[in-house]
Coordinates of C-alpha atoms in Angstrom, one line a residue:
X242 CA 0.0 0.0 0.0
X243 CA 3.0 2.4 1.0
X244 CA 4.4 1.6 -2.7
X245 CA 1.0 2.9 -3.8
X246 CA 0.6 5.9 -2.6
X247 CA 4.1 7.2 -3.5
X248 CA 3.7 6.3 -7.0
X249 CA -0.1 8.4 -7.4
X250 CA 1.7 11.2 -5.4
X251 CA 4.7 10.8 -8.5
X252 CA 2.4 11.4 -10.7
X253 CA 0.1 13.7 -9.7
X254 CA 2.9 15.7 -8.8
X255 CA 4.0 15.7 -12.5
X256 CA 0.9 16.7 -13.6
X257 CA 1.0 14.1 -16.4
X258 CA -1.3 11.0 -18.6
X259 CA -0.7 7.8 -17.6
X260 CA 1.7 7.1 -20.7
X261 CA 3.5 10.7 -19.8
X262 CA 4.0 9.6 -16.5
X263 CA 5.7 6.5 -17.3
X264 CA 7.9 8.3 -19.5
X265 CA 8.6 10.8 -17.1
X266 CA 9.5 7.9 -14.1
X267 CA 11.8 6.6 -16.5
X268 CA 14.0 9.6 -16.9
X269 CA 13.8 9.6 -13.0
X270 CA 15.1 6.8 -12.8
X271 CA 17.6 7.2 -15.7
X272 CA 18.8 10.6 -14.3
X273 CA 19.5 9.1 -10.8
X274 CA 21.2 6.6 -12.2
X275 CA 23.8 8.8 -14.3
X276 CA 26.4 10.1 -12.2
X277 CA 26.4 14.0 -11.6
X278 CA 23.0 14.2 -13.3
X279 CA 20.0 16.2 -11.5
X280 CA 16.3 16.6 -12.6
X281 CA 15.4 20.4 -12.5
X282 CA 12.5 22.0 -13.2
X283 CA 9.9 24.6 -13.4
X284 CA 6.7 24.1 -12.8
X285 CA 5.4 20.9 -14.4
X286 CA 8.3 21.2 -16.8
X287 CA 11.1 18.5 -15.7
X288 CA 14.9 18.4 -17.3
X289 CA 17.8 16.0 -15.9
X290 CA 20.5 18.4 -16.3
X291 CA 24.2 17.8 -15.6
X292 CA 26.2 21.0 -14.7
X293 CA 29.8 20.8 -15.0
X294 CA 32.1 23.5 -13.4
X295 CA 35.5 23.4 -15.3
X296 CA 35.8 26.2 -17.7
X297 CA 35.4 24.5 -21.3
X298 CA 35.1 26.2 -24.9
X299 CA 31.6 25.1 -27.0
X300 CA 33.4 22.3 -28.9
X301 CA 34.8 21.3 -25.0
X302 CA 31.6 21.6 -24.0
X303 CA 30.1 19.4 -26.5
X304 CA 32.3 16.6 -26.4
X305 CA 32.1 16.6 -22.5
X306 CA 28.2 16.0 -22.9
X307 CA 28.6 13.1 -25.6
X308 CA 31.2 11.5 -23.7
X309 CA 28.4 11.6 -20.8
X310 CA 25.3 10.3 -23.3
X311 CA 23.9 13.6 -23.5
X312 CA 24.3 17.0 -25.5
X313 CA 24.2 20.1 -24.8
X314 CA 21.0 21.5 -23.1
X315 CA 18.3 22.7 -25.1
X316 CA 15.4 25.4 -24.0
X317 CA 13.5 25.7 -26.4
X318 CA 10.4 26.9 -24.7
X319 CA 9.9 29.3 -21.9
X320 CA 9.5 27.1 -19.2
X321 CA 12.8 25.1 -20.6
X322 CA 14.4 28.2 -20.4
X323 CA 12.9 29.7 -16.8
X324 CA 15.0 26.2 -15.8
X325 CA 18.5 27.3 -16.7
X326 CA 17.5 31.6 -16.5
X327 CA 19.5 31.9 -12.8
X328 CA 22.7 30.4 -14.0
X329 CA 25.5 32.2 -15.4
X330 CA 28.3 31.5 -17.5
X331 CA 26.6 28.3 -19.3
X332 CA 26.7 27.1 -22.6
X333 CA 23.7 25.3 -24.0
X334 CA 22.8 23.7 -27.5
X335 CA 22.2 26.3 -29.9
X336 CA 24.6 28.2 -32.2
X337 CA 24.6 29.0 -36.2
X338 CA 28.0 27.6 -37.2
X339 CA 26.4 25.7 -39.8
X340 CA 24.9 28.5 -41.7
X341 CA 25.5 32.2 -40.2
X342 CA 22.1 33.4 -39.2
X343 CA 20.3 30.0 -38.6
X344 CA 20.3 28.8 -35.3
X345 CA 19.7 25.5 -34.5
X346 CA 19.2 23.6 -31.2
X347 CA 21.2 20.7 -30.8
X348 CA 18.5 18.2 -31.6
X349 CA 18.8 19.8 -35.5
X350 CA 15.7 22.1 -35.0
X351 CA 15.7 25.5 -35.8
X352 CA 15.0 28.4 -34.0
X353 CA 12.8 31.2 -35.2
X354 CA 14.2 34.5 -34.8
X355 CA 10.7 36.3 -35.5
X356 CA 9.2 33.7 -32.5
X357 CA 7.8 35.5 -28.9
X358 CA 10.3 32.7 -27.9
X359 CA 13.4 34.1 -29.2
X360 CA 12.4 37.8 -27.7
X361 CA 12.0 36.4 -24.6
X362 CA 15.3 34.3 -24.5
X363 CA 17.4 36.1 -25.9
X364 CA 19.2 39.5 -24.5
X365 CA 17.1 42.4 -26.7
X366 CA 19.1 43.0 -29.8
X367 CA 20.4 39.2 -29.8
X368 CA 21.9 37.4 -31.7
X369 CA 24.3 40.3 -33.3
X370 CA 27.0 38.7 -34.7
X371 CA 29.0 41.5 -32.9
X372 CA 32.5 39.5 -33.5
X373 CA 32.7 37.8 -36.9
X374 CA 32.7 34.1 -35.5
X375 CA 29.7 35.1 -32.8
X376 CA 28.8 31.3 -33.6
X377 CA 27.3 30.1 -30.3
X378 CA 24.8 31.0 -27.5
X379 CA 25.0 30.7 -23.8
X380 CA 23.2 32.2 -20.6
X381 CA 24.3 34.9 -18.7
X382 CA 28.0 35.0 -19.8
X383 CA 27.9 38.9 -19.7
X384 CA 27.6 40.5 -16.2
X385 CA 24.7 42.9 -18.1
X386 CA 23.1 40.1 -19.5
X387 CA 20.0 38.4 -17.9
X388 CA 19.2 35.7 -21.4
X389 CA 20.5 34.4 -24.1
X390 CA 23.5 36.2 -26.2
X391 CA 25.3 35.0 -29.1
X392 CA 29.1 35.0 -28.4
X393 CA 32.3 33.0 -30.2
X394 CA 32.8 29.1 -29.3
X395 CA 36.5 29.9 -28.4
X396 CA 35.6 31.4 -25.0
X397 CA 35.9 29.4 -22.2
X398 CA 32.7 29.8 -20.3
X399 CA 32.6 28.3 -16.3
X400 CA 29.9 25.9 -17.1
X401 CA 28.4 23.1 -19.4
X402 CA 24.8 21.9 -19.2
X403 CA 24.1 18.6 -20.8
X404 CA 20.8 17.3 -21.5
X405 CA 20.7 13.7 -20.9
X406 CA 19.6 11.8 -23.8
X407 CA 17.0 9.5 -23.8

């Protein structure tokens, strides 16, 4: 019975269908299960996140997150991004080194730079391509800057946050 009642209180807590719950005690589990990994969230909105703290560049970044089964984290919706809005100095999975002024999110989907989302990410008057190779994003990595701003991969930024795949 004690079983029982924890798992309706899992689920109601997430807010979720039956098949969304499952899917969402799985990456639970998963995420416990992967060492430094931590679900985070906002509201109803769950992410298991990993946050390193050694300064790496974007490529750095990336590699660190594969070589963990994950990529880089992706927000790509408000209450993704309310998630990862406090912390500074992290680089997350979307850049436009592919093709200058296309930003995609690590998963290969593209962001649309006329979207409410992207004016309410992103720092206003971002992405500017204010240095040539201004190829990749990340939070917070100017002490003026709340959201998102474009900024070159070479930089070696405090943080990485990796989405675990799964």
């Amino acid at each position: 019975m004690r079983n029982l009642i924890v798992l309706i209180l899992v689920l109601c807590s997430f807010r979720v269908t039956i098949s969304q719950g499952t899917q969402r005690l799985s990456l639970l589990l998963k995420c416990k299960q992967s060492a430094g990994f931590s679900i985070y969230g906002q509201g109803t909105t769950k992410m298991c996140l990993y946050l390193g703290q050694e300064n790496k560049t974007y490529v750095e970044a990336q590699a660190d997150c594969t070589s963990r089964n994950s990529r880089l984290a992706i927000f790509n919706t408000l209450e993704k991004f309310q998630i990862v809005e406090p912390m500074p100095n992290v680089w997350i999975g979307l850049d436009d080194i592919a093709t200058e002024g296309t930003y995609r999110w690590a998963d290969g989907s593209i962001l649309d730079l006329q979207s409410e989302l992207k004016k309410k990410i992103f720092y206003p008057g971002e992405p500017d391509a204010y240095y040539v190779d201004s190829d990749c994003v990340c939070q917070r990595c100017w002490s003026s800057s709340e959201k998102l701003v474009d900024t070159v991969s070479y930089w070696k930024l405090r943080r990485t946050k990796c989405l675990l795949r799964c």
